[in-house]
Coordinates of C-alpha atoms in Angstrom, one line a residue:
Chain A
M30 CA -33.4 -66.8 -121.2
A31 CA -35.6 -64.8 -118.9
D32 CA -36.3 -66.2 -115.4
L33 CA -35.1 -69.6 -114.7
F34 CA -37.5 -71.6 -112.5
K35 CA -36.3 -72.6 -109.2
V36 CA -36.5 -76.3 -109.0
T37 CA -36.6 -77.9 -105.5
S38 CA -38.1 -81.0 -104.0
S39 CA -41.0 -80.9 -101.7
P40 CA -42.0 -79.7 -99.1
H41 CA -42.7 -76.3 -100.5
V42 CA -44.5 -74.9 -97.6
H43 CA -42.5 -74.8 -94.4
A44 CA -43.7 -74.3 -90.9
K45 CA -40.4 -72.9 -89.7
A46 CA -40.4 -75.4 -86.9
T47 CA -36.9 -75.8 -85.7
T48 CA -35.6 -77.4 -82.6
P49 CA -34.7 -74.1 -80.9
R50 CA -38.1 -72.6 -81.7
I51 CA -40.0 -75.6 -80.2
M52 CA -37.8 -75.8 -77.2
W53 CA -38.0 -72.2 -76.3
E54 CA -41.8 -72.2 -76.8
V55 CA -42.2 -75.0 -74.3
F56 CA -39.9 -73.1 -72.0
F57 CA -42.2 -70.1 -72.4
A58 CA -45.2 -72.2 -71.7
L59 CA -43.7 -73.1 -68.3
V60 CA -43.2 -69.5 -67.3
P61 CA -46.7 -69.2 -65.6
A62 CA -45.9 -72.2 -63.4
A63 CA -42.5 -70.8 -62.5
A64 CA -44.1 -67.4 -61.8
V65 CA -46.5 -69.0 -59.4
A66 CA -43.6 -70.8 -57.7
V67 CA -41.8 -67.5 -57.3
Y68 CA -44.9 -65.9 -55.9
A69 CA -45.3 -68.7 -53.4
F70 CA -41.8 -69.3 -52.3
G71 CA -40.0 -66.1 -52.9
L72 CA -36.5 -65.8 -53.9
E73 CA -35.7 -69.4 -53.0
S74 CA -37.4 -70.6 -56.1
V75 CA -35.5 -68.1 -58.2
R76 CA -32.3 -69.4 -56.8
V77 CA -33.2 -73.0 -57.6
I78 CA -34.4 -72.3 -61.1
L79 CA -31.4 -70.2 -62.0
I80 CA -28.8 -72.6 -60.7
T81 CA -30.4 -75.6 -62.3
T82 CA -31.0 -74.0 -65.7
A83 CA -27.6 -72.4 -65.8
A84 CA -25.9 -75.6 -64.8
C85 CA -27.7 -77.7 -67.4
V86 CA -26.7 -75.3 -70.2
A87 CA -23.1 -75.0 -69.0
L88 CA -22.7 -78.7 -68.6
E89 CA -24.0 -79.5 -72.0
A90 CA -21.8 -77.0 -73.6
L91 CA -18.8 -78.4 -71.6
Y92 CA -19.5 -82.0 -72.5
Q93 CA -20.0 -81.2 -76.2
K94 CA -16.8 -79.2 -76.3
L95 CA -14.8 -82.0 -74.6
A96 CA -16.4 -84.7 -76.8
G97 CA -15.3 -82.7 -79.8
G98 CA -18.6 -82.3 -81.5
K99 CA -20.7 -79.2 -82.3
V100 CA -21.7 -77.1 -79.3
T101 CA -25.5 -76.8 -79.5
A102 CA -26.1 -76.0 -75.9
M103 CA -28.1 -72.8 -76.6
D104 CA -30.7 -74.6 -78.7
G105 CA -33.0 -74.5 -75.7
S106 CA -33.2 -78.2 -74.9
A107 CA -30.7 -78.1 -72.1
A108 CA -32.5 -74.9 -70.7
L109 CA -35.8 -76.7 -70.9
T110 CA -34.4 -79.7 -69.1
G111 CA -33.0 -77.4 -66.5
L112 CA -36.3 -75.6 -65.9
L113 CA -38.3 -78.9 -65.8
L114 CA -35.8 -80.3 -63.3
A115 CA -36.0 -77.1 -61.2
L116 CA -39.8 -77.4 -61.1
N117 CA -39.4 -80.9 -59.7
L118 CA -37.2 -79.8 -56.8
P119 CA -38.3 -78.4 -53.5
P120 CA -37.6 -74.7 -52.8
T121 CA -35.1 -75.7 -50.1
A122 CA -32.9 -77.6 -52.5
P123 CA -29.2 -76.8 -51.8
W124 CA -27.0 -75.6 -54.6
W125 CA -25.1 -78.8 -54.8
L126 CA -28.3 -80.7 -55.2
C127 CA -29.3 -78.6 -58.2
L128 CA -25.8 -79.2 -59.6
A129 CA -25.9 -82.9 -59.1
G130 CA -29.3 -83.0 -60.7
A131 CA -28.0 -81.1 -63.7
I132 CA -25.0 -83.4 -64.1
I133 CA -27.3 -86.5 -64.0
A134 CA -29.9 -85.0 -66.4
V135 CA -27.6 -83.6 -69.0
I136 CA -24.6 -85.9 -68.9
I137 CA -25.8 -89.3 -67.7
A138 CA -29.3 -89.3 -69.1
K139 CA -28.7 -87.4 -72.3
A140 CA -25.1 -86.9 -73.4
L141 CA -23.9 -90.4 -72.7
F142 CA -26.8 -91.9 -74.7
G143 CA -25.8 -89.8 -77.7
G144 CA -27.2 -86.4 -77.2
L145 CA -30.5 -84.8 -78.3
G146 CA -32.9 -87.3 -79.8
Q147 CA -31.0 -90.4 -78.7
N148 CA -32.0 -90.7 -75.0
I149 CA -34.4 -93.4 -73.9
F150 CA -35.5 -91.8 -70.7
N151 CA -36.7 -88.3 -69.9
P152 CA -33.6 -86.5 -68.6
A153 CA -35.3 -84.3 -66.1
L154 CA -37.3 -87.2 -64.6
T155 CA -34.2 -89.4 -64.5
A156 CA -32.4 -86.8 -62.5
R157 CA -35.3 -86.3 -60.2
V158 CA -35.5 -90.0 -59.4
F159 CA -31.8 -90.3 -58.9
L160 CA -31.9 -87.3 -56.5
L161 CA -34.9 -88.7 -54.7
I162 CA -33.1 -92.0 -54.1
S163 CA -29.7 -90.4 -53.3
F164 CA -30.9 -87.6 -51.1
P165 CA -34.3 -88.5 -49.7
A166 CA -34.1 -86.0 -46.9
Q167 CA -33.2 -83.0 -48.9
M168 CA -35.7 -83.8 -51.7
T169 CA -38.7 -84.0 -49.4
R170 CA -38.3 -80.8 -47.4
W171 CA -41.5 -79.1 -48.4
M172 CA -41.5 -75.4 -47.4
I173 CA -44.8 -73.7 -46.6
P174 CA -45.3 -70.9 -49.1
S175 CA -45.5 -67.3 -48.1
Q176 CA -48.3 -65.0 -48.7
A177 CA -48.1 -62.4 -51.4
G178 CA -46.9 -59.5 -49.3
D179 CA -44.3 -61.6 -47.5
M180 CA -42.1 -62.0 -50.5
A181 CA -39.9 -59.1 -49.5
K182 CA -39.7 -60.5 -46.0
S183 CA -38.8 -63.9 -47.3
F184 CA -35.6 -62.6 -48.6
L185 CA -34.4 -61.6 -45.2
G186 CA -35.9 -64.4 -43.2
F187 CA -39.0 -66.3 -43.0
N188 CA -41.6 -65.3 -40.5
T189 CA -43.5 -67.9 -38.6
N190 CA -46.9 -66.2 -39.3
F191 CA -47.3 -68.9 -41.9
I192 CA -48.6 -71.2 -39.3
D193 CA -51.4 -68.8 -38.4
H194 CA -52.3 -68.2 -42.0
G195 CA -52.5 -71.8 -43.0
G196 CA -52.6 -73.5 -39.6
E197 CA -56.0 -74.9 -40.1
V198 CA -55.1 -76.3 -43.5
I199 CA -51.6 -77.7 -43.1
K200 CA -51.2 -80.1 -40.3
E201 CA -48.0 -81.2 -38.6
A202 CA -45.7 -78.4 -39.5
A203 CA -42.1 -78.6 -38.4
K204 CA -39.7 -75.8 -38.0
I205 CA -36.2 -76.4 -39.2
T206 CA -33.1 -74.4 -39.7
V207 CA -31.4 -74.3 -43.1
G208 CA -28.2 -72.3 -43.0
Q209 CA -29.0 -69.3 -41.0
V210 CA -32.7 -69.1 -41.9
D211 CA -35.5 -70.7 -40.1
I212 CA -38.1 -72.1 -42.4
V213 CA -41.2 -74.0 -41.7
T214 CA -41.9 -77.3 -43.4
A215 CA -44.8 -79.6 -43.5
A216 CA -45.9 -82.7 -45.3
S217 CA -47.1 -82.1 -48.9
P218 CA -50.7 -82.9 -49.6
L219 CA -49.9 -86.1 -51.3
G220 CA -47.7 -87.1 -48.4
L221 CA -50.5 -86.5 -46.0
L222 CA -52.8 -88.5 -48.2
K223 CA -50.4 -91.5 -48.3
E224 CA -49.9 -91.6 -44.6
Q225 CA -53.3 -90.8 -43.2
G226 CA -55.9 -91.1 -45.9
A227 CA -58.3 -88.5 -47.4
A228 CA -59.8 -87.7 -44.1
A229 CA -56.6 -86.0 -42.9
L230 CA -56.9 -83.5 -45.7
G231 CA -59.5 -81.7 -43.8
Q232 CA -60.3 -78.3 -45.3
L233 CA -57.8 -78.5 -48.1
E234 CA -60.1 -78.0 -51.0
W235 CA -59.1 -79.2 -54.4
W236 CA -59.3 -75.7 -55.8
H237 CA -56.6 -74.7 -53.3
L238 CA -54.4 -77.0 -55.1
A239 CA -55.5 -75.9 -58.5
V240 CA -54.8 -72.3 -57.9
G241 CA -51.9 -72.6 -55.6
H242 CA -53.3 -71.2 -52.4
L243 CA -51.5 -72.3 -49.3
T244 CA -50.2 -75.6 -50.6
N245 CA -46.7 -76.8 -50.6
G246 CA -44.7 -79.2 -52.7
S247 CA -42.0 -78.9 -55.2
L248 CA -41.8 -75.8 -57.4
G249 CA -43.9 -77.2 -60.2
E250 CA -46.6 -78.8 -58.1
I251 CA -48.1 -75.6 -56.7
S252 CA -50.6 -74.4 -59.3
A253 CA -52.4 -76.8 -61.5
A254 CA -54.1 -73.9 -63.2
A255 CA -50.9 -72.3 -64.4
L256 CA -49.6 -75.6 -65.7
L257 CA -52.9 -76.3 -67.5
A258 CA -52.7 -72.9 -69.1
G259 CA -49.3 -73.7 -70.4
G260 CA -50.4 -77.1 -71.6
V261 CA -53.4 -75.7 -73.4
Y262 CA -51.2 -73.1 -75.1
L263 CA -48.8 -75.9 -76.3
I264 CA -51.7 -77.9 -77.7
A265 CA -53.2 -74.8 -79.4
R266 CA -49.8 -74.1 -81.0
R267 CA -49.7 -77.7 -82.1
I268 CA -46.4 -78.4 -80.4
I269 CA -47.8 -81.3 -78.5
S270 CA -50.9 -83.3 -79.3
W271 CA -53.8 -83.8 -77.0
H272 CA -53.6 -87.6 -76.9
I273 CA -51.1 -88.1 -74.2
P274 CA -52.3 -85.5 -71.7
V275 CA -56.0 -86.5 -72.1
S276 CA -55.3 -90.2 -71.8
F277 CA -52.9 -89.7 -68.9
L278 CA -55.2 -87.5 -66.9
G279 CA -58.3 -89.4 -68.0
T280 CA -56.9 -92.7 -66.8
M281 CA -56.0 -91.1 -63.5
A282 CA -59.5 -89.7 -63.1
V283 CA -61.0 -93.1 -63.8
F284 CA -58.9 -94.8 -61.1
A285 CA -59.5 -92.0 -58.6
T286 CA -63.3 -91.9 -59.2
I287 CA -63.7 -95.6 -58.7
T288 CA -61.6 -95.8 -55.6
H289 CA -63.2 -92.7 -54.1
A290 CA -66.6 -94.2 -54.7
V291 CA -65.6 -97.3 -52.9
D292 CA -64.1 -95.7 -49.8
P293 CA -64.3 -91.9 -49.7
A294 CA -62.6 -91.6 -46.3
R295 CA -59.4 -93.3 -47.4
Y296 CA -59.2 -92.3 -51.1
A297 CA -59.4 -88.8 -52.5
G298 CA -61.5 -87.9 -55.5
F299 CA -60.3 -87.3 -59.0
E300 CA -60.2 -83.5 -58.7
F301 CA -57.6 -83.9 -55.9
H302 CA -55.5 -86.4 -57.7
L303 CA -55.4 -84.4 -60.8
A304 CA -54.4 -81.2 -59.1
A305 CA -52.0 -82.5 -56.5
G306 CA -48.4 -83.5 -57.1
G307 CA -46.7 -83.7 -60.5
A308 CA -49.7 -84.9 -62.5
M309 CA -50.3 -81.8 -64.5
L310 CA -46.6 -81.1 -64.9
G311 CA -46.0 -84.7 -66.0
A312 CA -49.0 -85.0 -68.3
F313 CA -48.3 -81.9 -70.3
F314 CA -44.6 -81.4 -70.2
M315 CA -42.8 -84.6 -69.3
A316 CA -44.7 -87.3 -70.9
T317 CA -45.1 -85.4 -74.1
D318 CA -41.3 -85.1 -74.7
Y319 CA -40.8 -85.9 -78.4
V320 CA -37.8 -88.1 -78.0
T321 CA -39.2 -90.5 -75.3
S322 CA -42.8 -90.9 -76.2
P323 CA -44.4 -92.8 -79.1
M324 CA -44.8 -91.2 -82.5
Y325 CA -48.3 -92.1 -83.6
P326 CA -51.7 -91.3 -82.1
L327 CA -52.6 -94.8 -81.1
G328 CA -49.3 -95.3 -79.5
K329 CA -49.6 -92.0 -77.7
I330 CA -53.0 -93.0 -76.2
V331 CA -51.5 -96.4 -75.0
F332 CA -48.6 -94.5 -73.5
G333 CA -50.8 -92.0 -71.8
C334 CA -53.1 -94.7 -70.4
G335 CA -50.1 -96.7 -69.1
C336 CA -48.6 -93.6 -67.4
G337 CA -51.9 -92.8 -65.8
A338 CA -52.5 -96.3 -64.6
L339 CA -49.0 -96.7 -63.2
T340 CA -49.2 -93.3 -61.5
M341 CA -52.4 -94.2 -59.7
I342 CA -51.2 -97.7 -58.7
I343 CA -48.1 -96.2 -57.1
R344 CA -50.0 -93.4 -55.5
L345 CA -52.8 -95.6 -54.1
W346 CA -51.0 -98.8 -53.2
G347 CA -47.3 -98.3 -53.7
G348 CA -44.7 -97.2 -51.3
Y349 CA -44.2 -93.6 -52.6
P350 CA -46.7 -90.8 -52.2
E351 CA -46.0 -89.6 -55.7
G352 CA -45.8 -91.9 -58.7
V353 CA -45.7 -89.7 -61.8
S354 CA -42.0 -89.7 -62.3
F355 CA -41.7 -93.5 -62.0
A356 CA -44.7 -94.1 -64.2
I357 CA -43.4 -92.0 -67.0
L358 CA -39.9 -93.5 -66.8
L359 CA -41.4 -97.0 -66.9
M360 CA -43.5 -96.1 -70.0
N361 CA -40.4 -94.5 -71.6
A362 CA -38.8 -97.9 -71.4
L363 CA -41.8 -99.3 -73.3
T364 CA -41.9 -96.7 -76.0
P365 CA -39.9 -98.6 -78.6
L366 CA -42.2 -101.5 -78.1
I367 CA -45.3 -99.4 -78.5
D368 CA -43.8 -97.7 -81.5
R369 CA -43.3 -101.0 -83.1
Y370 CA -46.9 -102.0 -83.0
A371 CA -49.0 -98.9 -82.9
T372 CA -47.9 -97.5 -86.2
E373 CA -49.8 -95.5 -88.8
K374 CA -51.3 -97.3 -91.8
K375 CA -49.3 -96.3 -94.8
F376 CA -51.4 -94.9 -97.6
G377 CA -52.4 -97.7 -100.1
F378 CA -50.6 -100.3 -98.1
K379 CA -52.1 -103.8 -98.0
K380 CA -51.2 -106.1 -95.1
E381 CA -48.9 -108.9 -96.2
P382 CA -50.1 -112.4 -95.6
K383 CA -48.6 -113.7 -92.3
E384 CA -45.3 -115.5 -93.0
E385 CA -43.8 -118.2 -90.9
T386 CA -41.0 -116.8 -88.7
Chain B
M6 CA 10.6 -111.2 -71.8
N7 CA 7.5 -113.1 -72.8
A8 CA 6.4 -113.9 -69.2
W9 CA 6.5 -110.2 -68.3
K10 CA 4.1 -109.5 -71.2
E11 CA 1.7 -112.1 -69.9
F12 CA 1.8 -110.3 -66.5
S13 CA 1.4 -106.8 -67.8
K14 CA -1.4 -107.5 -70.2
G15 CA -3.7 -108.3 -67.4
L16 CA -3.3 -104.9 -65.9
I17 CA -4.5 -102.6 -68.6
K18 CA -4.6 -104.0 -72.1
E19 CA -6.6 -107.0 -71.4
N20 CA -7.9 -106.0 -68.0
P21 CA -10.6 -108.5 -67.0
I22 CA -13.2 -105.9 -66.0
T23 CA -12.8 -103.0 -68.3
V24 CA -11.8 -104.8 -71.5
C25 CA -12.8 -108.4 -71.2
L26 CA -15.9 -107.5 -69.1
L27 CA -15.5 -110.7 -67.1
G28 CA -16.4 -111.1 -63.4
M29 CA -18.8 -108.2 -63.4
C30 CA -21.1 -109.7 -60.8
P31 CA -18.7 -109.5 -57.9
A32 CA -17.3 -106.3 -59.2
L33 CA -20.6 -104.6 -59.1
A34 CA -21.7 -106.0 -55.7
I35 CA -18.5 -105.9 -53.8
S36 CA -17.1 -102.5 -54.8
T37 CA -19.2 -100.7 -52.2
S38 CA -16.2 -100.1 -50.0
T39 CA -12.4 -100.2 -50.4
Y40 CA -12.1 -102.9 -47.7
N41 CA -14.4 -105.2 -49.4
A42 CA -12.8 -104.6 -52.7
L43 CA -9.3 -105.3 -51.5
G44 CA -10.5 -108.4 -49.6
M45 CA -12.2 -109.8 -52.6
G46 CA -9.3 -109.0 -54.9
V47 CA -6.8 -110.8 -52.7
S48 CA -9.1 -113.9 -52.5
V49 CA -9.4 -113.9 -56.3
I50 CA -5.7 -113.6 -56.8
F51 CA -5.0 -116.5 -54.5
V52 CA -7.7 -118.7 -56.2
L53 CA -6.6 -117.7 -59.6
L54 CA -3.0 -118.3 -59.0
C55 CA -3.4 -121.7 -57.4
S56 CA -6.0 -123.0 -59.9
N57 CA -3.9 -121.8 -62.8
I58 CA -0.9 -123.6 -61.5
L59 CA -2.8 -126.8 -60.9
V60 CA -4.6 -126.8 -64.2
S61 CA -1.4 -126.1 -66.0
L62 CA 0.3 -129.0 -64.3
L63 CA -2.6 -131.4 -65.0
K64 CA -3.3 -130.3 -68.5
K65 CA -2.0 -133.5 -70.1
W66 CA -4.2 -135.7 -68.0
I67 CA -7.5 -133.9 -68.1
P68 CA -9.7 -135.3 -70.9
K69 CA -11.1 -132.7 -73.3
N70 CA -14.7 -133.7 -72.9
V71 CA -14.9 -133.2 -69.1
R72 CA -12.4 -130.4 -68.7
I73 CA -14.9 -127.8 -67.4
P74 CA -16.2 -129.9 -64.5
C75 CA -12.5 -130.8 -63.7
F76 CA -11.6 -127.1 -63.6
V77 CA -14.6 -126.3 -61.4
V78 CA -13.5 -129.0 -58.9
I79 CA -10.0 -127.6 -58.8
I80 CA -11.3 -124.1 -58.4
A81 CA -13.8 -125.1 -55.7
T82 CA -11.1 -126.7 -53.7
F83 CA -9.2 -123.5 -53.5
V84 CA -12.2 -121.4 -52.9
T85 CA -13.1 -123.5 -49.9
I86 CA -9.6 -123.0 -48.6
V87 CA -10.0 -119.2 -49.0
D88 CA -13.5 -119.3 -47.4
L89 CA -12.3 -121.0 -44.3
V90 CA -9.1 -118.9 -44.0
V91 CA -11.1 -115.7 -44.3
H92 CA -13.7 -116.8 -41.9
A93 CA -11.0 -117.6 -39.3
F94 CA -8.7 -114.6 -39.6
Q95 CA -11.0 -111.8 -40.9
P96 CA -14.6 -112.5 -39.7
A97 CA -15.7 -109.0 -40.5
L98 CA -14.6 -109.4 -44.1
H99 CA -16.3 -112.7 -44.3
K100 CA -19.5 -111.2 -43.1
S101 CA -19.5 -108.3 -45.5
L102 CA -18.5 -110.4 -48.5
G103 CA -21.1 -113.0 -47.5
I104 CA -22.2 -115.2 -50.4
F105 CA -19.7 -113.7 -52.8
I106 CA -16.8 -115.8 -51.5
P107 CA -18.4 -119.1 -52.5
L108 CA -19.4 -117.4 -55.8
I109 CA -15.7 -117.0 -56.7
V110 CA -16.1 -120.6 -57.9
V111 CA -18.1 -119.4 -60.9
N112 CA -16.2 -116.2 -61.4
C113 CA -15.8 -116.0 -65.1
I114 CA -12.2 -114.7 -64.8
I115 CA -11.0 -117.8 -63.1
L116 CA -12.9 -120.3 -65.2
G117 CA -12.1 -118.3 -68.3
R118 CA -8.3 -118.1 -67.7
A119 CA -8.3 -121.8 -66.8
E120 CA -10.0 -122.7 -70.0
A121 CA -8.4 -120.3 -72.4
F122 CA -4.9 -120.1 -71.0
A123 CA -3.7 -122.4 -68.2
S124 CA -4.9 -125.5 -70.0
K125 CA -2.7 -124.7 -73.0
K126 CA 0.4 -122.9 -71.7
S127 CA 3.3 -123.7 -69.4
V128 CA 3.2 -123.3 -65.6
W129 CA 5.4 -120.3 -65.5
H130 CA 3.3 -118.4 -68.0
S131 CA 0.1 -119.4 -66.2
I132 CA 1.5 -118.0 -63.0
M133 CA 2.3 -114.7 -64.6
D134 CA -1.1 -114.5 -66.3
A135 CA -2.9 -115.3 -63.0
L136 CA -1.0 -112.6 -61.2
G137 CA -1.6 -110.0 -63.9
M138 CA -5.3 -110.7 -64.2
G139 CA -5.8 -110.9 -60.5
L140 CA -4.0 -107.7 -59.9
G141 CA -5.9 -105.9 -62.7
F142 CA -9.2 -107.1 -61.2
T143 CA -8.1 -105.9 -57.7
I144 CA -7.0 -102.5 -58.9
V145 CA -10.2 -101.8 -60.8
L146 CA -12.3 -103.0 -57.9
A147 CA -10.3 -100.9 -55.4
I148 CA -10.6 -97.7 -57.5
V149 CA -14.3 -98.1 -58.1
G150 CA -14.9 -99.2 -54.5
T151 CA -13.1 -96.2 -53.0
F152 CA -15.0 -93.8 -55.3
R153 CA -18.4 -95.4 -54.4
E154 CA -17.7 -95.6 -50.7
F155 CA -16.4 -92.0 -50.6
L156 CA -19.5 -90.7 -52.4
G157 CA -22.0 -92.9 -50.7
N158 CA -20.6 -93.0 -47.1
G159 CA -18.0 -90.3 -46.8
T160 CA -15.4 -92.8 -45.5
V161 CA -12.6 -94.9 -47.0
T162 CA -12.2 -98.1 -45.1
I163 CA -8.8 -99.7 -45.7
F164 CA -8.3 -102.4 -43.2
Q165 CA -10.0 -104.0 -40.3
M166 CA -8.3 -106.0 -37.5
G167 CA -10.7 -107.1 -34.8
E168 CA -12.6 -104.1 -33.7
T169 CA -10.4 -101.3 -35.0
M170 CA -10.9 -100.0 -38.5
V171 CA -8.4 -98.0 -40.3
K172 CA -10.6 -95.6 -42.2
F173 CA -10.6 -92.0 -43.2
N174 CA -13.6 -90.0 -42.6
S175 CA -14.8 -87.2 -44.8
L176 CA -14.2 -83.7 -43.8
D177 CA -17.3 -83.0 -41.7
D178 CA -20.6 -84.5 -40.8
S179 CA -22.6 -82.2 -42.9
F180 CA -21.4 -84.0 -46.0
A181 CA -24.5 -85.3 -47.7
K182 CA -24.2 -88.9 -48.6
T183 CA -25.1 -89.8 -52.2
I184 CA -26.9 -93.0 -51.2
I185 CA -27.3 -94.2 -54.8
A186 CA -23.5 -94.7 -55.1
I187 CA -23.7 -97.6 -52.7
L188 CA -26.8 -99.1 -54.3
P189 CA -26.7 -101.4 -57.4
P190 CA -27.6 -98.7 -59.9
G191 CA -24.7 -96.5 -58.7
G192 CA -22.5 -99.6 -59.1
F193 CA -23.5 -100.1 -62.7
I194 CA -23.1 -96.4 -63.6
S195 CA -19.8 -96.0 -61.8
L196 CA -18.3 -99.1 -63.4
G197 CA -19.6 -98.2 -66.8
I198 CA -18.2 -94.7 -66.6
F199 CA -14.9 -96.0 -65.3
A200 CA -14.6 -98.6 -68.1
A201 CA -15.5 -95.9 -70.7
I202 CA -12.9 -93.5 -69.4
V203 CA -10.2 -96.2 -69.3
N204 CA -11.0 -97.4 -72.8
K205 CA -11.1 -93.9 -74.2
L206 CA -7.7 -93.1 -72.7
Q207 CA -6.4 -96.4 -74.1
K208 CA -7.6 -95.6 -77.6
K209 CA -5.8 -92.3 -77.5
K210 CA -2.6 -94.0 -76.7
A211 CA -2.8 -96.5 -79.5

């Protein structure tokens, strides 16, 4: 007999999408945002990112080894969790804070639930919330970013010229000493907004926030443009779908526009709310996590709208200046419920007559 | 000796918190410091011991239909005694335990042991069971309490007489307190991890 036909079952065309490929591609999409953070804060951000990512990978490998299963720590999911967590931390985060965050993210929020694919809550966000509650002082020390040429200087010590450069924009700066280095901190834009209303933002234009000019915050909150670029790349590569980011940011914009129209002095406009804080990071990278978000398009839209609504409620009327992490965690808890009802219609399937339960 | 087995089973094999998962409410709320934990543990041992003895003595006369209310009356009597004694001799403990002393009445451990054990077995075995269960409860509470207090406050408070407190401070003041360890979520997680570790070690032995 000549050639025997190879008989296999479908699918016959394979997209070569494996877990490591997807995870590392998302990681790559976050590189612009990390680069802006490094540009803004100097080697502090490199330190935070390195410690967190390395700790996450190492802890996952350690746990998997001790638990006796397969060690899959290099598949990129732990590294991605580490990078996302690092982007949620302030640049002044001490090494033990990064380590504690890594332990919570990888061990408590992921490994104890059963590993990749079994967790209910987004691990990076869980860690962030835990750290925020446990160490409120360390987690809200927002350093004023340096200018481009000061990156070398920032390695040796931070100069206080920052106040002159950004003095008109950032109000209420405070000088503190961390270790042997003096750094200048100030309230983040969202913090200012919460405490004093939109009028206090003064000359802080929304495009400052979008590009990353002279704003402070956690590592991932600096440049909305870089995050948007990464997010659009992921959508173009079909790694995430547009439903969640669009509904998330859209709902936020609706809330912001309505409240801004009612009271412009107290409430900021939608361009500010979308660009400030973790909205971009949350909408594109955190809320779209495969494991913790709904599977089907209608569910995704419901999920995104819920996240957006909760974020704005917390930001506008809640106790915390930033609500993205809490909103996404709350919606994570509702994901199984959403999945139950917002399912796809199966091909050729007729709805059964309602039965008495 | 059979009585010894009744005593030792309450320590590890049938530990009320890690195995039977009874009495979790005070365990979560009280284990915020070693001092609270030890105080609660001693109170529970006393109430458990006395109520077990009395229930075992009266087991022939308590009608089956109203046995639970009878047990509660007996337990409540001893809890009132404990409440008044603690209030008199350890006012600081009374203040920090607060509502949880009266809540010992409905502690599942005590009611559970009265129903499942003391109403059926002899007085001597009931005494051993009460001591074992109470001691198991106290030990778990003390370990988790020390852990939580150390992480969350940097101190380990053992005893308090009047104004002086025997407590160990952490190494220096720059120790960052993990506030979440003292809050309820930290309690749930600490207790859960502790129970998981104990059960895993036990499985390995068996």
